[in-house]
Tab-separated table of C-alpha atoms and ligand atoms in Angstrom:
chain	number	residue	atom	x	y	z
A	11	MET	CA	8.150	0.495	30.028
A	12	GLU	CA	5.833	-1.639	27.879
A	13	TYR	CA	6.503	-1.645	24.159
A	14	GLY	CA	5.269	-3.431	21.045
A	15	ILE	CA	7.293	-4.594	18.075
A	16	ALA	CA	6.093	-3.518	14.617
A	17	VAL	CA	7.345	-5.376	11.564
A	18	ASP	CA	6.873	-4.132	8.006
A	19	LEU	CA	7.908	-7.214	6.030
A	20	GLY	CA	8.163	-6.067	2.420
A	21	ALA	CA	9.343	-7.997	-0.623
A	22	THR	CA	12.237	-5.532	-0.944
A	23	ASN	CA	12.916	-4.170	2.562
A	24	THR	CA	12.083	-5.295	6.057
A	25	ARG	CA	11.617	-2.649	8.749
A	26	VAL	CA	11.356	-3.380	12.447
A	27	ALA	CA	10.409	-0.774	15.058
A	28	ALA	CA	9.641	-0.677	18.764
A	29	GLY	CA	6.924	1.682	19.961
A	30	THR	CA	4.397	2.570	22.619
A	31	ALA	CA	0.632	2.053	22.599
A	32	LYS	CA	0.244	5.777	21.952
A	33	GLY	CA	1.987	5.377	18.605
A	34	GLU	CA	5.395	6.777	19.529
A	35	PHE	CA	8.311	4.922	17.961
A	36	ILE	CA	11.301	4.357	20.259
A	37	ALA	CA	13.761	2.826	17.795
A	38	ARG	CA	13.828	1.217	14.358
A	39	ILE	CA	16.044	-0.656	11.917
A	40	SER	CA	15.725	-1.533	8.237
A	41	GLU	CA	17.358	-4.157	5.978
A	42	ARG	CA	16.988	-5.699	2.530
A	43	THR	CA	14.631	-8.680	2.842
A	44	ASN	CA	16.446	-11.988	2.473
A	45	LEU	CA	14.346	-13.903	-0.052
A	46	PHE	CA	17.208	-16.002	-1.361
A	47	GLU	CA	18.141	-18.511	1.339
A	48	GLY	CA	14.962	-20.491	1.775
A	49	ALA	CA	11.499	-19.721	3.156
A	50	GLU	CA	12.667	-20.119	6.777
A	51	ALA	CA	15.378	-17.474	6.353
A	52	VAL	CA	12.729	-14.737	6.163
A	53	SER	CA	11.475	-15.139	9.735
A	54	LEU	CA	15.011	-15.845	11.016
A	55	GLN	CA	16.005	-12.446	9.661
A	56	VAL	CA	13.058	-10.773	11.423
A	57	ILE	CA	13.923	-12.533	14.702
A	58	SER	CA	17.534	-11.423	14.457
A	59	MET	CA	16.457	-7.849	13.678
A	60	ILE	CA	14.197	-7.769	16.760
A	61	TRP	CA	17.075	-8.976	18.976
A	62	ARG	CA	19.390	-6.353	17.545
A	63	LEU	CA	16.765	-3.613	17.941
A	64	GLN	CA	16.244	-4.569	21.586
A	65	ASN	CA	20.009	-4.447	22.183
A	66	LYS	CA	20.512	-1.200	20.332
A	67	ALA	CA	17.688	0.580	22.183
A	68	GLY	CA	18.329	-1.086	25.565
A	69	LEU	CA	14.844	-2.619	25.651
A	70	ASP	CA	14.097	-5.366	28.173
A	71	PRO	CA	12.609	-8.401	26.322
A	72	ARG	CA	10.245	-8.901	29.297
A	73	ASP	CA	8.549	-5.545	28.542
A	74	MET	CA	7.572	-6.595	25.008
A	75	VAL	CA	3.776	-7.042	24.859
A	76	GLY	CA	3.415	-8.418	21.358
A	77	ILE	CA	4.488	-8.358	17.736
A	78	GLY	CA	2.470	-7.043	14.806
A	79	VAL	CA	3.482	-7.899	11.260
A	80	GLY	CA	2.336	-6.448	7.942
A	81	ALA	CA	3.577	-8.810	5.246
A	82	PHE	CA	3.751	-8.764	1.449
A	83	GLY	CA	2.037	-11.377	-0.654
A	84	PRO	CA	-1.125	-13.438	-0.217
A	85	GLN	CA	-1.782	-14.554	3.357
A	86	ASP	CA	-2.625	-17.914	4.871
A	87	PRO	CA	-4.203	-16.943	8.221
A	88	ILE	CA	-4.433	-20.546	9.458
A	89	ARG	CA	-0.735	-21.265	9.100
A	90	GLY	CA	0.174	-17.599	9.736
A	91	GLY	CA	2.363	-16.647	6.849
A	92	ILE	CA	2.733	-15.831	3.173
A	93	VAL	CA	1.494	-18.304	0.583
A	94	LYS	CA	2.924	-18.568	-2.954
A	95	PRO	CA	4.299	-15.024	-3.156
A	96	ALA	CA	4.864	-13.581	-6.634
A	97	ASN	CA	8.322	-12.360	-5.609
A	98	ALA	CA	9.863	-15.589	-4.287
A	99	PRO	CA	9.848	-19.270	-5.304
A	100	TYR	CA	8.292	-20.632	-2.093
A	101	GLU	CA	5.012	-22.433	-1.491
A	102	PHE	CA	4.786	-20.977	2.022
A	103	ILE	CA	6.812	-18.542	4.135
A	104	PRO	CA	6.078	-19.120	7.847
A	105	VAL	CA	5.868	-15.922	9.920
A	106	ARG	CA	3.677	-16.254	13.016
A	107	LYS	CA	4.913	-19.513	14.549
A	108	PRO	CA	8.671	-18.849	14.345
A	109	LEU	CA	8.132	-15.438	15.994
A	110	GLU	CA	5.871	-16.887	18.702
A	111	ASP	CA	8.393	-19.651	19.408
A	112	ALA	CA	11.276	-17.185	19.611
A	113	PHE	CA	9.627	-14.530	21.797
A	114	LYS	CA	6.645	-16.196	23.589
A	115	VAL	CA	4.347	-13.207	22.957
A	116	PRO	CA	1.185	-12.887	20.804
A	117	VAL	CA	1.978	-12.344	17.120
A	118	GLU	CA	-0.530	-10.807	14.702
A	119	VAL	CA	0.108	-11.151	10.958
A	120	TYR	CA	-1.872	-9.356	8.241
A	121	ASN	CA	-1.264	-8.394	4.656
A	122	ASP	CA	0.378	-5.016	4.199
A	123	CYS	CA	-2.754	-3.168	3.045
A	124	VAL	CA	-4.906	-4.562	5.849
A	125	ILE	CA	-2.286	-3.633	8.457
A	126	SER	CA	-2.141	-0.119	6.998
A	127	VAL	CA	-5.815	0.590	7.560
A	128	ILE	CA	-5.329	-0.526	11.181
A	129	GLY	CA	-2.603	2.145	11.380
A	130	GLU	CA	-4.924	4.782	9.942
A	131	ARG	CA	-7.730	3.737	12.290
A	132	PHE	CA	-5.691	4.085	15.489
A	133	TYR	CA	-2.936	6.589	14.759
A	134	GLY	CA	-3.990	8.490	11.629
A	135	LEU	CA	-7.090	10.226	10.304
A	136	GLY	CA	-9.329	7.270	11.178
A	137	LYS	CA	-9.596	7.852	14.939
A	138	ASN	CA	-13.286	7.785	15.807
A	139	VAL	CA	-14.189	6.980	12.200
A	140	ASP	CA	-16.327	3.835	11.921
A	141	ASN	CA	-16.108	3.338	8.166
A	142	ILE	CA	-12.792	3.860	6.473
A	143	VAL	CA	-11.016	2.721	3.305
A	144	TYR	CA	-7.256	3.073	2.937
A	145	ILE	CA	-5.938	2.797	-0.625
A	146	THR	CA	-2.270	2.483	-1.500
A	147	ILE	CA	-1.111	3.564	-4.952
A	148	SER	CA	2.419	2.260	-5.133
A	149	THR	CA	4.115	-0.412	-7.261
A	150	GLY	CA	0.639	-1.959	-7.189
A	151	ILE	CA	-2.752	-0.788	-5.889
A	152	GLY	CA	-4.421	-2.313	-2.822
A	153	ALA	CA	-6.718	-1.467	0.077
A	154	GLY	CA	-7.620	-2.102	3.689
A	155	VAL	CA	-11.150	-1.514	4.964
A	156	TYR	CA	-13.149	-0.962	8.160
A	157	VAL	CA	-16.946	-1.183	7.938
A	158	ASP	CA	-19.085	-0.607	11.046
A	159	ARG	CA	-15.865	-0.590	13.125
A	160	ARG	CA	-15.036	-4.069	11.866
A	161	LEU	CA	-11.823	-4.860	10.067
A	162	LEU	CA	-12.773	-6.710	6.888
A	163	LEU	CA	-10.528	-9.678	6.133
A	164	GLY	CA	-12.205	-12.190	3.830
A	165	LYS	CA	-11.764	-15.950	4.015
A	166	ASP	CA	-7.958	-15.776	3.718
A	167	GLY	CA	-7.284	-12.211	4.862
A	168	ASN	CA	-6.812	-11.096	1.283
A	169	ALA	CA	-9.967	-8.990	0.888
A	170	HIS	CA	-9.855	-5.768	-1.157
A	171	GLU	CA	-7.746	-6.698	-4.176
A	172	ILE	CA	-9.005	-3.337	-5.296
A	173	GLY	CA	-6.285	-2.797	-7.895
A	174	HIS	CA	-8.031	-5.408	-10.017
A	175	ILE	CA	-11.288	-3.450	-10.337
A	176	VAL	CA	-12.023	-2.983	-14.042
A	177	VAL	CA	-11.698	0.634	-15.157
A	178	ASP	CA	-11.352	0.043	-18.906
A	179	CYS	CA	-13.974	-2.141	-20.560
A	180	GLU	CA	-11.930	-2.120	-23.752
A	181	GLY	CA	-9.167	-3.861	-21.825
A	182	ARG	CA	-6.387	-2.051	-23.646
A	183	LEU	CA	-3.697	-2.851	-21.079
A	184	VAL	CA	-2.823	-6.186	-19.457
A	185	CYS	CA	-2.428	-6.265	-15.669
A	186	GLY	CA	0.399	-8.032	-13.813
A	187	CYS	CA	-2.211	-10.663	-12.856
A	188	GLY	CA	-2.693	-11.492	-16.533
A	189	LYS	CA	-6.191	-10.054	-16.904
A	190	ARG	CA	-7.147	-6.974	-18.906
A	191	GLY	CA	-8.485	-3.539	-18.012
A	192	HIS	CA	-7.618	-3.566	-14.302
A	193	TRP	CA	-7.066	-0.251	-12.466
A	194	GLU	CA	-3.547	-1.292	-11.453
A	195	ALA	CA	-2.588	-1.900	-15.106
A	196	TYR	CA	-3.001	1.847	-15.762
A	197	CYS	CA	-2.319	3.762	-12.554
A	198	SER	CA	0.219	1.882	-10.404
A	199	GLY	CA	3.814	3.043	-10.320
A	200	ARG	CA	4.893	0.001	-12.297
A	201	ASN	CA	2.282	0.487	-15.021
A	202	ILE	CA	1.916	4.249	-15.472
A	203	PRO	CA	4.649	4.062	-18.161
A	204	ASN	CA	2.462	1.615	-20.148
A	205	PHE	CA	-0.528	3.940	-19.896
A	206	ALA	CA	1.552	6.959	-20.978
A	207	LYS	CA	2.826	4.984	-23.952
A	208	LEU	CA	-0.710	3.846	-24.812
A	209	MET	CA	-2.004	7.420	-24.734
A	210	ILE	CA	0.779	8.685	-26.983
A	211	GLU	CA	0.382	5.828	-29.476
A	212	ALA	CA	-3.405	5.603	-29.513
A	213	LYS	CA	-3.875	9.337	-29.939
A	214	ASN	CA	-1.006	9.815	-32.402
A	215	LYS	CA	0.745	12.209	-30.099
A	216	PHE	CA	4.307	11.540	-31.275
A	217	GLU	CA	4.836	15.187	-32.146
A	218	ASP	CA	3.614	16.237	-28.718
A	219	PHE	CA	5.935	13.614	-27.251
A	220	MET	CA	8.928	15.033	-29.133
A	221	ASN	CA	8.117	18.507	-27.823
A	222	SER	CA	7.442	17.320	-24.318
A	223	TYR	CA	9.472	17.105	-21.125
A	224	LEU	CA	9.079	13.330	-21.500
A	225	TRP	CA	11.224	13.318	-24.644
A	226	LYS	CA	14.273	14.530	-22.728
A	227	ALA	CA	13.488	12.553	-19.595
A	228	SER	CA	13.136	9.290	-21.545
A	229	ASN	CA	16.012	9.858	-23.980
A	230	GLY	CA	13.538	10.010	-26.827
A	231	SER	CA	12.188	6.510	-26.253
A	232	LEU	CA	8.603	5.591	-25.409
A	233	ASN	CA	10.077	2.674	-23.463
A	234	GLY	CA	12.121	5.055	-21.333
A	235	ILE	CA	9.094	6.785	-19.759
A	236	THR	CA	8.789	6.386	-15.970
A	237	ALA	CA	5.999	7.246	-13.547
A	238	LYS	CA	8.325	9.798	-11.985
A	239	SER	CA	8.994	11.533	-15.309
A	240	VAL	CA	5.255	11.787	-16.028
A	241	TYR	CA	4.542	13.482	-12.672
A	242	ASP	CA	7.729	15.577	-12.784
A	243	GLY	CA	6.660	16.892	-16.190
A	244	ALA	CA	3.193	17.740	-14.898
A	245	LYS	CA	4.778	19.691	-12.028
A	246	LEU	CA	6.731	21.665	-14.657
A	247	ASN	CA	3.466	22.399	-16.500
A	248	ASP	CA	4.364	20.206	-19.455
A	249	ARG	CA	1.182	19.937	-21.544
A	250	LEU	CA	1.440	16.250	-22.480
A	251	CYS	CA	2.321	15.206	-18.923
A	252	ILE	CA	-0.601	17.193	-17.538
A	253	GLU	CA	-2.898	15.409	-19.981
A	254	ILE	CA	-1.567	11.970	-18.962
A	255	VAL	CA	-1.816	12.833	-15.250
A	256	GLU	CA	-5.378	14.032	-15.796
A	257	ASN	CA	-6.289	10.744	-17.506
A	258	ILE	CA	-4.650	8.752	-14.707
A	259	GLY	CA	-6.687	10.886	-12.298
A	260	VAL	CA	-9.974	10.008	-13.994
A	261	LEU	CA	-9.193	6.283	-13.714
A	262	ASN	CA	-8.140	6.768	-10.071
A	263	ALA	CA	-11.453	8.559	-9.498
A	264	MET	CA	-13.289	5.536	-10.950
A	265	GLY	CA	-11.386	3.215	-8.611
A	266	VAL	CA	-11.979	5.367	-5.529
A	267	ALA	CA	-15.651	5.828	-6.480
A	268	SER	CA	-16.023	2.046	-6.795
A	269	ALA	CA	-14.602	1.674	-3.273
A	270	ILE	CA	-17.104	4.277	-2.013
A	271	ASN	CA	-19.966	2.492	-3.772
A	272	VAL	CA	-18.980	-0.909	-2.395
A	273	TYR	CA	-17.956	-0.068	1.197
A	274	ASP	CA	-19.882	3.165	1.891
A	275	PRO	CA	-17.028	4.738	3.920
A	276	ASP	CA	-17.042	8.059	5.784
A	277	LEU	CA	-13.400	8.524	4.873
A	278	VAL	CA	-11.035	7.339	2.138
A	279	THR	CA	-7.337	7.879	2.774
A	280	LEU	CA	-4.657	7.484	0.140
A	281	GLY	CA	-1.026	6.493	0.523
A	282	GLY	CA	1.740	4.633	-1.301
A	283	ALA	CA	4.766	6.070	-3.058
A	284	VAL	CA	2.938	7.370	-6.146
A	285	THR	CA	0.510	9.301	-3.925
A	286	LEU	CA	3.058	10.490	-1.373
A	287	ASN	CA	5.494	11.775	-4.027
A	288	ASN	CA	2.797	13.584	-6.003
A	289	VAL	CA	0.169	14.557	-3.444
A	290	GLU	CA	-1.625	17.336	-5.355
A	291	HIS	CA	-1.380	15.669	-8.750
A	292	VAL	CA	-2.900	12.459	-7.420
A	293	LEU	CA	-5.455	13.874	-4.973
A	294	ASN	CA	-6.855	16.802	-6.958
A	295	PRO	CA	-8.037	14.912	-10.081
A	296	ILE	CA	-9.646	12.253	-7.867
A	297	LYS	CA	-11.515	14.923	-5.897
A	298	GLN	CA	-12.510	16.603	-9.137
A	299	HIS	CA	-13.944	13.488	-10.828
A	300	PHE	CA	-15.069	10.909	-8.250
A	301	LYS	CA	-18.560	12.381	-7.889
A	302	ASP	CA	-19.234	11.468	-11.527
A	303	TYR	CA	-19.126	7.801	-10.546
A	304	ILE	CA	-20.584	7.472	-7.043
A	305	VAL	CA	-24.064	6.401	-6.099
A	306	ASN	CA	-23.500	6.465	-2.321
A	307	ARG	CA	-23.275	9.684	-0.336
A	308	GLU	CA	-19.814	11.125	-0.873
A	309	ALA	CA	-16.902	10.346	1.425
A	310	GLU	CA	-14.120	12.611	2.583
A	311	ILE	CA	-10.929	11.892	0.616
A	312	ALA	CA	-7.484	12.722	2.028
A	313	VAL	CA	-3.846	11.675	1.887
A	314	THR	CA	-2.727	9.772	4.983
A	315	PRO	CA	-0.636	11.806	7.452
A	316	LEU	CA	1.258	8.613	8.364
A	317	GLY	CA	3.140	8.592	5.054
A	318	ASP	CA	5.443	5.692	4.329
A	319	ASP	CA	5.218	4.544	7.973
A	320	ILE	CA	1.521	3.666	7.826
A	321	GLY	CA	2.279	-0.081	7.739
A	322	LEU	CA	4.569	0.234	10.763
A	323	TYR	CA	1.873	2.163	12.657
A	324	GLY	CA	-0.635	-0.562	11.839
A	325	ALA	CA	1.762	-3.275	12.960
A	326	LEU	CA	2.334	-1.363	16.195
A	327	ALA	CA	-1.424	-1.144	16.848
A	328	ALA	CA	-1.681	-4.874	16.099
A	329	ALA	CA	1.219	-5.611	18.488
A	330	PHE	CA	-0.877	-4.015	21.248
A	331	ARG	CA	-3.961	-5.785	19.841
A	332	LEU	CA	-5.805	-2.454	19.759
A	333	HIS	CA	-7.815	-3.698	16.773
A	334	LYS	CA	-9.182	-6.590	18.855
A	335	ASN	CA	-10.616	-4.314	21.572
A	336	ILE	CA	-12.832	-1.868	19.779
A	337	PRO	CA	-15.589	-0.575	22.088
B	425	LIG	ZN1	-5.157	-7.433	-12.282
């Protein structure tokens, strides 16, 4: 039986799965990514995981049709790998060539957001949709995009750094990239605590804070606030948390509306841990506010049904090169 190998190469965890062209996974394994023993160790780990997966699932190496990889960090499509990642001290992490040399099958490497929209297009809500934007709201915020059935890549495969769209012209918060006012600086999992703190300080809401769910959840410290505690509080109908979640939602609506204005999609799907853990509290405010900011005809907005596996689904589609054969 023919199978493809899907690799979700994250800065924290690496997941490897075998699956069919129909999008059915046969077997999978997951490990902490080894970023500490040199740039070459990363692909050696992936190679070893593929061997072990084949053994574990009794898969004949001759039936493997290809390997698809969704990788963290900026891509270098010429050399086929990750260039100057923020999470590791390497100039370049080779991915494509070591895998091709080890397995003698085609290897497709894309950044993790681009691979995810391939997953949505072939196995999720994007089947038969020509124009689709997938947005992940996770530690950071990023996107993958199809326009006119074409996967948009950019000169280095790093198109759609959508988390760095400006949503605050006052630039009150600094983004991880060093610039001010970016969407990700307010609404990503890593930065929601900064936005909550900003709202409490700027609006003199210390008394509200002391009476809020956040006070207990953060041990009475503004620096102890987490994204989880903000959404947990909103789910418990805590007034301050609801207000913060609503404000996050307005900024998310601006970001999604900007994507609609720029790409003119039929469909926008949302994923990433912040979305998947708080579906209603992320989706509803976006749906409520995005029309205030769009100029293009509105798009359908939904949470991806592929959940946390969307990158693996995309890598599986890429392993079968489905994205290269669009009618
Ligand atoms: Zn930024």
